Short mmCIF file of C-alpha atoms and ligand atoms in Angstrom, two decimals:
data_model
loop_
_atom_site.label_atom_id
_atom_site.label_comp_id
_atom_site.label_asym_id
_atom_site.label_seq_id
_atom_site.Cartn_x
_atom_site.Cartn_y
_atom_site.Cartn_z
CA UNK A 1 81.61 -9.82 165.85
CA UNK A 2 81.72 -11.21 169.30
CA UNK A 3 79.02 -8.64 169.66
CA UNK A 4 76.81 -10.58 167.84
CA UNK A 5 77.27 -13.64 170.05
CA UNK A 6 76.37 -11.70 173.11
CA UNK A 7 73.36 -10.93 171.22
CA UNK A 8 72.72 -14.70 170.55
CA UNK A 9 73.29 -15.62 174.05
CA UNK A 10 70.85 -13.21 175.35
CA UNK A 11 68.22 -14.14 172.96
CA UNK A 12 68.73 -17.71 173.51
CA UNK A 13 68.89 -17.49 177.22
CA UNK A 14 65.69 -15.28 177.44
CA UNK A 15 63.69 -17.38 175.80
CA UNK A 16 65.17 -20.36 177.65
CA UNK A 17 64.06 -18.05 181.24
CA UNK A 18 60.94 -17.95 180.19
CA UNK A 19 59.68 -20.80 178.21
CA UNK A 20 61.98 -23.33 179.94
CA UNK A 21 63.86 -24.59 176.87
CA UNK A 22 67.05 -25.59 176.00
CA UNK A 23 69.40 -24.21 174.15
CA UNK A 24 70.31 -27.25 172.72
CA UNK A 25 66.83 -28.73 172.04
CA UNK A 26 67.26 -30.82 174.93
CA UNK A 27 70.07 -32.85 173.77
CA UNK A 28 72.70 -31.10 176.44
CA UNK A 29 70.42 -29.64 178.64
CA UNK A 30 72.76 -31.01 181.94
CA UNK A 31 75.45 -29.80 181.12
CA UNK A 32 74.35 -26.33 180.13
CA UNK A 33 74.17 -23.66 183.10
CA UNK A 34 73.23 -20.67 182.07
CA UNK A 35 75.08 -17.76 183.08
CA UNK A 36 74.24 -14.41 181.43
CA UNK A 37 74.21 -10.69 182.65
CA UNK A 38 72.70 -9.67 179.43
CA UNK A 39 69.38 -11.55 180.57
CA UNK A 40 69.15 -8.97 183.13
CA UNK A 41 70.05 -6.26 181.07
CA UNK A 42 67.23 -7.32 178.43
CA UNK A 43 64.58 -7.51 181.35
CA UNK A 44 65.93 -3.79 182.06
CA UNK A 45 66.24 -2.37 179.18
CA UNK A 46 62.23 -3.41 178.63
CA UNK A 47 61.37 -0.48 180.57
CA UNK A 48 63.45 1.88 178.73
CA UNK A 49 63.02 3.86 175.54
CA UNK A 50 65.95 1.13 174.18
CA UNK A 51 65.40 -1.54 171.72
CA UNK A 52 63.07 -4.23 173.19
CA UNK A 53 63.33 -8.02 172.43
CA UNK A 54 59.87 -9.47 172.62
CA UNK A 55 59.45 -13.16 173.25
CA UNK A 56 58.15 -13.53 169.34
CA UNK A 57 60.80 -11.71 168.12
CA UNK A 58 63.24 -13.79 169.63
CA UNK A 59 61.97 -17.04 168.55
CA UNK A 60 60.93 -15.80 164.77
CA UNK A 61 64.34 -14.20 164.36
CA UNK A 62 67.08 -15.10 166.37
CA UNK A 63 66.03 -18.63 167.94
CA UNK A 64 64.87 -19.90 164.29
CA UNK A 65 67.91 -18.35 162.65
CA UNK A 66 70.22 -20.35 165.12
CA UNK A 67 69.00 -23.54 165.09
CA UNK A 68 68.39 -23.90 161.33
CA UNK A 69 71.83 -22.49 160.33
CA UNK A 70 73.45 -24.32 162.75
CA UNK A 71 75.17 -21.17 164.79
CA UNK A 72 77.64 -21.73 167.54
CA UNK A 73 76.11 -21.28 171.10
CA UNK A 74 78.50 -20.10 173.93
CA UNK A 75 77.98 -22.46 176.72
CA UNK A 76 80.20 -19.62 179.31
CA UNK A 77 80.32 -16.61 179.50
CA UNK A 78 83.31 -15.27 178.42
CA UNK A 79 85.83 -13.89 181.05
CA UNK A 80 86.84 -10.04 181.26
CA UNK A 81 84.66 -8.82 178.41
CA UNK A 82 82.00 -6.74 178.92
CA UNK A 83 78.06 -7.16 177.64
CA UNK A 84 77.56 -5.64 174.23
CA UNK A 85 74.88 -3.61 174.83
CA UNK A 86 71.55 -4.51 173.13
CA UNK A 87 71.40 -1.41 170.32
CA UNK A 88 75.16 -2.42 169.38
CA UNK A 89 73.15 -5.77 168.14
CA UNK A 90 70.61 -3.60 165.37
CA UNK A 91 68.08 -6.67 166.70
CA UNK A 92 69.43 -8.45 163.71
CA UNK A 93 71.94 -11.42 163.31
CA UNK A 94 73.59 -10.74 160.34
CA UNK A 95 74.29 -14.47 159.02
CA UNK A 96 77.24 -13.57 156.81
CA UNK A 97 78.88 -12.08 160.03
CA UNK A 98 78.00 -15.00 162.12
CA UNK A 99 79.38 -17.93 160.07
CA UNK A 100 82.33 -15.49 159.78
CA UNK A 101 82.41 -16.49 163.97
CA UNK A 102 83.11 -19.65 163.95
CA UNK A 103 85.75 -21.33 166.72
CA UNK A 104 87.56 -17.95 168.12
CA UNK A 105 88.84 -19.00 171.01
CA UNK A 106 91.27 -16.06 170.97
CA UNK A 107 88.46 -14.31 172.45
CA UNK A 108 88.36 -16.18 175.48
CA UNK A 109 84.70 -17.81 174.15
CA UNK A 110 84.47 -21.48 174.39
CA UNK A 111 81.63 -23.17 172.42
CA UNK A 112 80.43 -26.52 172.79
CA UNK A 113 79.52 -28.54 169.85
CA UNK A 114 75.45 -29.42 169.42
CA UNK A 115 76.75 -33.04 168.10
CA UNK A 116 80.14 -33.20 168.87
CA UNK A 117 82.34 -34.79 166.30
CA UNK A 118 86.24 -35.82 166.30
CA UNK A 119 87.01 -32.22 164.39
CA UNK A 120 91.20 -32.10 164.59
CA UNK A 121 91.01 -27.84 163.88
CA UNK A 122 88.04 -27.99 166.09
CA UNK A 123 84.99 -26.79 163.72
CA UNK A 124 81.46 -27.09 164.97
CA UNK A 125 78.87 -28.07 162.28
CA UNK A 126 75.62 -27.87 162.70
CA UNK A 127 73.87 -31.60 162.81
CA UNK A 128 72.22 -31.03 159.53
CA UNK A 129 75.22 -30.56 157.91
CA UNK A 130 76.95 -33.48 159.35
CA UNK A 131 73.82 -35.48 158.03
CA UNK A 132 76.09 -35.13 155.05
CA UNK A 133 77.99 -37.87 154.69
CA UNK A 134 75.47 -39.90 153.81
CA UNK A 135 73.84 -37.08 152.02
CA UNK A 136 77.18 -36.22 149.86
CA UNK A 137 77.03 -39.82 148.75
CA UNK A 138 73.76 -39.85 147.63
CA UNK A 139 74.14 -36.02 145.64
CA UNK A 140 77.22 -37.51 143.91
CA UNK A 141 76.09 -40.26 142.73
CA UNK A 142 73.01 -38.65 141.53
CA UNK A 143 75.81 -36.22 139.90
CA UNK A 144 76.77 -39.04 138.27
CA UNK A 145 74.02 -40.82 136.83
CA UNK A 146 72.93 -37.80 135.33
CA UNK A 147 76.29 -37.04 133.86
CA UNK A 148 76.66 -40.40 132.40
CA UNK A 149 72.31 -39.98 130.80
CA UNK A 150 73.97 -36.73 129.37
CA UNK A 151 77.06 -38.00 128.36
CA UNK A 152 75.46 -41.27 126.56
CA UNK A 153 72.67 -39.05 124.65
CA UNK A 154 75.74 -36.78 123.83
CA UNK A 155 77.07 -40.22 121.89
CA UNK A 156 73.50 -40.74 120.48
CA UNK A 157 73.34 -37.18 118.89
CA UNK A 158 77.14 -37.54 117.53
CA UNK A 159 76.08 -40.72 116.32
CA UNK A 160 72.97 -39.61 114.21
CA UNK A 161 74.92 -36.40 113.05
CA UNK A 162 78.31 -38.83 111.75
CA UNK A 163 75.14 -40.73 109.78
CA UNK A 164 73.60 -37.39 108.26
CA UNK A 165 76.52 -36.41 107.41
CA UNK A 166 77.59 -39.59 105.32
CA UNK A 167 73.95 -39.61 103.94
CA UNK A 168 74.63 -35.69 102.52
CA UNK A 169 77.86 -36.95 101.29
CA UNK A 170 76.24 -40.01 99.42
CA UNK A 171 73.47 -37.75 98.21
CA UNK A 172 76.30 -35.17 96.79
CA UNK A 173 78.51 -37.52 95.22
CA UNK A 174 75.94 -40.35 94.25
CA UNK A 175 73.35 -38.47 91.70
CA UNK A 176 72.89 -41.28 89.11
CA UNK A 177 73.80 -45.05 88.13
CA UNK A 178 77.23 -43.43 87.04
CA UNK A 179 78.11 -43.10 90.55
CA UNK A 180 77.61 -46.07 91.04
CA UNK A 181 80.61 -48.50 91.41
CA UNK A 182 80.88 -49.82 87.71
CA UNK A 183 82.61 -52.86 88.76
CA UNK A 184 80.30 -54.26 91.06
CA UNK A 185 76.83 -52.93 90.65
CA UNK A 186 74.38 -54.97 88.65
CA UNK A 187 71.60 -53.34 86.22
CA UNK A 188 68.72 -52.74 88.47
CA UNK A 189 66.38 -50.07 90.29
CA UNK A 190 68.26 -47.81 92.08
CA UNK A 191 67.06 -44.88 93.85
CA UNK A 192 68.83 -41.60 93.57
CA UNK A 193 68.42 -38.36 95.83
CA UNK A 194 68.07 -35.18 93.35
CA UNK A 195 68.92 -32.68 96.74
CA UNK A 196 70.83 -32.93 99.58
CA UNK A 197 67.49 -33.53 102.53
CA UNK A 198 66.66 -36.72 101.05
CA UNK A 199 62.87 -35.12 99.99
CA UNK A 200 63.50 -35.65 96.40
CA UNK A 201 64.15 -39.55 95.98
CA UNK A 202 63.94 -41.03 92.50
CA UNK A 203 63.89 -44.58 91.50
CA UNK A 204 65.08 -45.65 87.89
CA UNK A 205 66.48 -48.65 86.40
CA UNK A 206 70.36 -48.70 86.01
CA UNK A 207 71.87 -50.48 83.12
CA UNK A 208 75.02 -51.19 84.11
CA UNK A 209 76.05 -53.14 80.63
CA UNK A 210 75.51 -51.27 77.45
CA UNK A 211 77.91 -49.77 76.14
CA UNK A 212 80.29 -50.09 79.22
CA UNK A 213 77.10 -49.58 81.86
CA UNK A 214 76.37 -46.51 84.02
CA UNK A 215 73.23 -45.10 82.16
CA UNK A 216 70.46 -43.54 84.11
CA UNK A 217 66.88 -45.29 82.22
CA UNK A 218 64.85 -41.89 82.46
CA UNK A 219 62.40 -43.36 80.21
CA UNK A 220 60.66 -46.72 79.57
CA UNK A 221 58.03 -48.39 77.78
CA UNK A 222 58.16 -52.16 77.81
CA UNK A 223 57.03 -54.76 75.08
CA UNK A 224 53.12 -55.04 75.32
CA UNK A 225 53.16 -52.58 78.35
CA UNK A 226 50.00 -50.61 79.48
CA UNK A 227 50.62 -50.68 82.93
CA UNK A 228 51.27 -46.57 83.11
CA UNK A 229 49.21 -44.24 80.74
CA UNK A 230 51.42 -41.55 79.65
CA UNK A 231 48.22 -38.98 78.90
CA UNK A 232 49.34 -36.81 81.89
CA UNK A 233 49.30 -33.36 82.67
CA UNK A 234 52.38 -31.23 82.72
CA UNK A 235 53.25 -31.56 86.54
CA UNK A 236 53.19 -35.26 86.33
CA UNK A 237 55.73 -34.96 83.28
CA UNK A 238 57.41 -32.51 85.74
CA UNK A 239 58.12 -34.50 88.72
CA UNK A 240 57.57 -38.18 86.80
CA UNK A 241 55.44 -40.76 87.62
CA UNK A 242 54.91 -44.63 86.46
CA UNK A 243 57.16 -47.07 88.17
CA UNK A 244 60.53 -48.61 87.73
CA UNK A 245 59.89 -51.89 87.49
CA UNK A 246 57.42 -51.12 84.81
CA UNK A 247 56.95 -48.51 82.62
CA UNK A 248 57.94 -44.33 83.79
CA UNK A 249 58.99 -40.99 83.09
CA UNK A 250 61.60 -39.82 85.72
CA UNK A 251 60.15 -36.62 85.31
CA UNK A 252 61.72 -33.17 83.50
CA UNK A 253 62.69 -31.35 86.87
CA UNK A 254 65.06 -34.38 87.40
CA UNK A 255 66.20 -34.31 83.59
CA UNK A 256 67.47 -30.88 84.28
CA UNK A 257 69.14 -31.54 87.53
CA UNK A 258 71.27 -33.89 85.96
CA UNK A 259 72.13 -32.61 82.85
CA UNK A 260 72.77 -28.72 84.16
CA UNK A 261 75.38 -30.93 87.26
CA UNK A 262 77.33 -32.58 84.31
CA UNK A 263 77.69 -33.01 80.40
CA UNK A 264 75.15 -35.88 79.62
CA UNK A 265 74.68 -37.98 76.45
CA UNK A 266 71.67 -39.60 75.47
CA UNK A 267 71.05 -43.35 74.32
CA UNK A 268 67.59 -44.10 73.01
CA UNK A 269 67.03 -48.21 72.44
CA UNK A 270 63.72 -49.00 70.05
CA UNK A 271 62.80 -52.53 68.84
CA UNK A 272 59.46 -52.67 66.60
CA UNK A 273 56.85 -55.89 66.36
CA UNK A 274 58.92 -57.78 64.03
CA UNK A 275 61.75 -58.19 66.50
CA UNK A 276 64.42 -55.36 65.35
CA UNK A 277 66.24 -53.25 67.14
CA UNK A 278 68.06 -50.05 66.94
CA UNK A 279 68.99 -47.30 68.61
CA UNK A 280 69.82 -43.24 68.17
CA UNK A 281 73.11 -41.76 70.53
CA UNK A 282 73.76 -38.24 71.22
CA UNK A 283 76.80 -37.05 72.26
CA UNK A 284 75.45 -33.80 74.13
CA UNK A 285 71.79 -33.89 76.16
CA UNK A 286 70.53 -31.35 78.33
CA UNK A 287 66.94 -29.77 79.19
CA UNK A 288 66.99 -26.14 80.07
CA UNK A 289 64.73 -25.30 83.68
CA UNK A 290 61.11 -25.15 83.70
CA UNK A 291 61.00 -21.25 83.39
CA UNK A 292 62.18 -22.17 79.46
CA UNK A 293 59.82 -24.93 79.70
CA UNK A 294 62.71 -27.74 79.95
CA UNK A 295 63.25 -26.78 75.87
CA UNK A 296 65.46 -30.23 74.40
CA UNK A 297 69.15 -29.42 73.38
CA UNK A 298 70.71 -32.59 71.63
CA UNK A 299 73.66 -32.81 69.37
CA UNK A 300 76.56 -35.57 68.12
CA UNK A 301 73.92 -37.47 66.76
CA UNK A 302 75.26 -41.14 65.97
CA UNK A 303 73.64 -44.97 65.70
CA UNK A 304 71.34 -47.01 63.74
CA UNK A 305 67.63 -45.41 64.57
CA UNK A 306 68.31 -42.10 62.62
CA UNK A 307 67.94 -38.41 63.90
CA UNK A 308 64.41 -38.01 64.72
CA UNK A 309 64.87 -35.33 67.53
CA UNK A 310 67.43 -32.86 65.62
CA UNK A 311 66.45 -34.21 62.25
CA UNK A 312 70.50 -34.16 60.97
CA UNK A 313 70.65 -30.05 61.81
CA UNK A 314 68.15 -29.61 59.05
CA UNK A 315 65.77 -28.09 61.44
CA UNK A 316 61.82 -28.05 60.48
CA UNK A 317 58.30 -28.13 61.56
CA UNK A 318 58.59 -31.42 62.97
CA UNK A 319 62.55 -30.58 64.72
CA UNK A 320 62.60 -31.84 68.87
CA UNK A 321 65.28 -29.92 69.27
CA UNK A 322 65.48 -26.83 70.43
CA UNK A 323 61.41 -27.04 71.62
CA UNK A 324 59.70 -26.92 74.86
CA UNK A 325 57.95 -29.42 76.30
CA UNK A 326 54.04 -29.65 75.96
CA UNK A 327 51.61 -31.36 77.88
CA UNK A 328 47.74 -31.23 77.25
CA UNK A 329 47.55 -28.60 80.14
CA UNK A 330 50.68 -26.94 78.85
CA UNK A 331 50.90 -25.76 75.44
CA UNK A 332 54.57 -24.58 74.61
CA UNK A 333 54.40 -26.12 71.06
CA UNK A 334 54.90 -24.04 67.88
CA UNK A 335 50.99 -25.04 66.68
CA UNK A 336 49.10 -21.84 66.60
CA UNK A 337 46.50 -23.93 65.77
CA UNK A 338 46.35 -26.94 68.19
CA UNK A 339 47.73 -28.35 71.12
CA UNK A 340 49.86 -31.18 69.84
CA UNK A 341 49.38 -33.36 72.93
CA UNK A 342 45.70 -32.51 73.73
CA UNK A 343 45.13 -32.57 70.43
CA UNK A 344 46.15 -36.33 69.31
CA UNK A 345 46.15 -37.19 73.06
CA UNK A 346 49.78 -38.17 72.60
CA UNK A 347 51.31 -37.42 75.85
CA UNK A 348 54.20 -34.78 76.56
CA UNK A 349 57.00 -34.55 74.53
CA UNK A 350 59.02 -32.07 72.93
CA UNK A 351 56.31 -31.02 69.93
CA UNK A 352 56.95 -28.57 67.72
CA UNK A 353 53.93 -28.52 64.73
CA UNK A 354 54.06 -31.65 66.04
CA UNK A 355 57.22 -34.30 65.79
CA UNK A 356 59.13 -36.71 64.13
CA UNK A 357 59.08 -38.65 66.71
CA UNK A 358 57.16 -39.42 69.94
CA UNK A 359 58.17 -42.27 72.46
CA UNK A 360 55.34 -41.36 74.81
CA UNK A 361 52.70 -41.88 73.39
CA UNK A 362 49.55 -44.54 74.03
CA UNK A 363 51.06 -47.98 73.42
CA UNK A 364 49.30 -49.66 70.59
CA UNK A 365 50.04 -52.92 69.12
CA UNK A 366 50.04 -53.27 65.62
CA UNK A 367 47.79 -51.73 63.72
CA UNK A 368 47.54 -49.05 61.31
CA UNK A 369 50.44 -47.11 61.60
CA UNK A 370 49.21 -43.58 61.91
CA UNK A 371 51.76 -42.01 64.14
CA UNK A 372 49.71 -41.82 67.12
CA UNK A 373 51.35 -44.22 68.91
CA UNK A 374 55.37 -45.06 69.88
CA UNK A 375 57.07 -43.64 67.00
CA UNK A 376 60.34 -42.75 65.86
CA UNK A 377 59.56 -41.77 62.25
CA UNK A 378 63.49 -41.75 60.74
CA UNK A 379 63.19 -45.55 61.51
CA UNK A 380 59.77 -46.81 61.38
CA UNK A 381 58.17 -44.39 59.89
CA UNK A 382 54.55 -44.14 61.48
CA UNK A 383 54.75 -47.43 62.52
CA UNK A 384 53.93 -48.37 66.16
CA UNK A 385 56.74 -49.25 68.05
CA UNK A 386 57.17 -51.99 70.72
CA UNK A 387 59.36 -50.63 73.51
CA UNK A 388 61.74 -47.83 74.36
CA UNK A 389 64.00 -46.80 76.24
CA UNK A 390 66.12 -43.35 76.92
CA UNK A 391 68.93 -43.38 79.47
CA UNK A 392 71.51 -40.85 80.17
CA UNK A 393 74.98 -40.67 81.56
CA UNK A 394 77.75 -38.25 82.04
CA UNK A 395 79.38 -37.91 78.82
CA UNK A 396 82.86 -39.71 78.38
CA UNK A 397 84.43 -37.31 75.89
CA UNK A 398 83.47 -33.93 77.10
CA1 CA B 401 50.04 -24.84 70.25
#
């Protein structure tokens, strides 16, 4: 290794012979007094077949090497050793092997420091590196700042996953107004999420008060209502459409959802133009998927309206249950004929050849009483009726 130093001192002082520099840029010019047999040797060995140091050389290798890395240069020449000789050096300064150099004074090599600082185990730095103090500072605290950036949007992204995660759970446990806490919620529109990325929102009106509350409204006409005309295609009866704070479907995919998730009953409410009421309850409600065309399954039948979707069990040509649902652009009913729904321009429902009973159909007031209107034939016969409204909820005797 001390090799190498030789090396470094002969460079240095060359070029110092010949261009009249300093080896210390100037800085300790006095004091240095350059004393090197290895200047002669390099001005000898020009003029042999040995490795020759050019000036360039020097000052693109060796020169630039030292003064950017901040290498240690002797300022004596170190008693009872001999000169390396120049082919020992390769012409190269291996860096690794030079920082390896540093303070060896048990080679009888004394260095003097470029910028000489109070070092206790007597270290020499180069000047850049001392420039770190300041420098270390500044790094750390950049260090810092962006730790704490990282650290804080860290906290935002926990943050926003806690809330996704309670929104998932909502949308899991919360499907309809039965969810809902019974004790505290008032009737009203609610909206509901029918799948677990919030893309599937549905709005309905919760009654929260018949019959001990938690019912789902999935269908509504209101007294002297035409604010939503039910003569809709099949995807519209699919997906639903009107509004809650009027008059809607909540649509047949949704029907499904909730009746396949839990046992449902039904609760249909009527009231005709002279003021009456009733209303029809079935214990078991469900819609099969759309593949099976959401076909009606009802049963338990009980309340003051009468039967008019499974007709008592006594199935016939007019029987919802156990039918698929038709739309004008859909034709699932049992009519080889017609079309019930395009046909008398009655909506969707449930037709068979066609129904005893049709809640969405056009809203008429009173008139003639030909069935092509609100109907629920086991009560009114073909009278028009003035509202209606079908709501669901889990069933309470499963
Ligand atoms: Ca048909």
């Amino acid at each position: 290794m001390a090799n190498i130093f030789w090396l470094l001192l002969a460079v240095t002082l060359g070029l110092d012979g010949s261009k009249g520099r300093t080896l210390d840029g100037g800085r300790k010019a006095s004091s240095f007094k350059p004393q090197h047999p290895m200047e002669a040797t390099v001005k000898d060995d020009q003029n042999t077949a040995g490795p020759v140091f050019g000036l360039n050389d020097i000052q693109t290798h060796d020169i630039d090497k030292d003064e950017g890395n901040g290498r240690i240069i002797p300022t004596a020449e170190p008693p009872n050793s001999d000169p390396p000789a120049v082919e020992e050096s390769n012409n190269v300064v291996d860096e690794d092997s030079a920082e390896e150099e540093q303070p060896v004074g048990d080679e009888g090599v004394s260095y003097e420091r470029l910028d000489p600082e109070p070092e206790g185990n007597n270290v020499a730095f180069d000047v850049d590196v001392f420039q770190g103090d300041s420098d270390l500072v500044v790094i750390m605290r950049r260090m810092y700042e962006s730790l704490t950036k990282r650290l804080n949007s860290l906290k935002s992204r926990v943050t926003s996953v806690e809330q996704t995660a309670r929104d998932i759970l909502a949308r899991l446990t919360v499907m309809d107004c039965s969810d809902l806490k019974q004790d505290t919620s008032r009737s009203g529109i609610y909206t509901f999420h029918m799948d677990h990325n919030g893309k599937r929102p549905v709005s309905v009106v919760c009654d929260m008060e018949t019959d001990g509350g938690g019912w789902t409204v999935v269908q509504r006409r209101l007294p002297h209502s035409k604010a939503v005309d039910f003569d809709r295609e099949w995807h519209d009866y699919k997906v639903g459409f009107g509004h809650a704070s009027t008059d809607y479907w909540a649509g047949l995919e949704n029907l499904y959802i909730w009746t396949n998730s839990r046992q449902y009953e039904l609760r249909i409410h009527l009231s005709d133009f002279a003021g009456d009421t009733a209303y029809a309850l079935y214990d078991r409600f469900y819609v099969e998927g759309e593949d099976e065309g959401y076909r009606l399954h009802v049963s338990g039948y009980s309340g003051t309206a009468g039967d008019s979707l499974g007709n008592e069990g006594k199935s016939d040509n007019f029987t919802a249950n156990g039918m698929m649902f038709t739309a004008h652009d859909e034709d699932h009913d049992t009519s080889h004929e017609i079309n019930c729904a395009k046909y008398w321009k009655i909506g969707g429902w449930w037709f068979n050849r066609c129904s005893w009973a049709n809640l969405n159909g056009p809203y008429k007031e009173q008139g003639e009483g030909d069935g092509i209107g609100i109907n629920w034939h086991m009560w009114r016969n073909k009278e028009y009726l003035r509202s209606s409204t079908m709501m669901i909820r889990p069933s309470r005797n499963p």
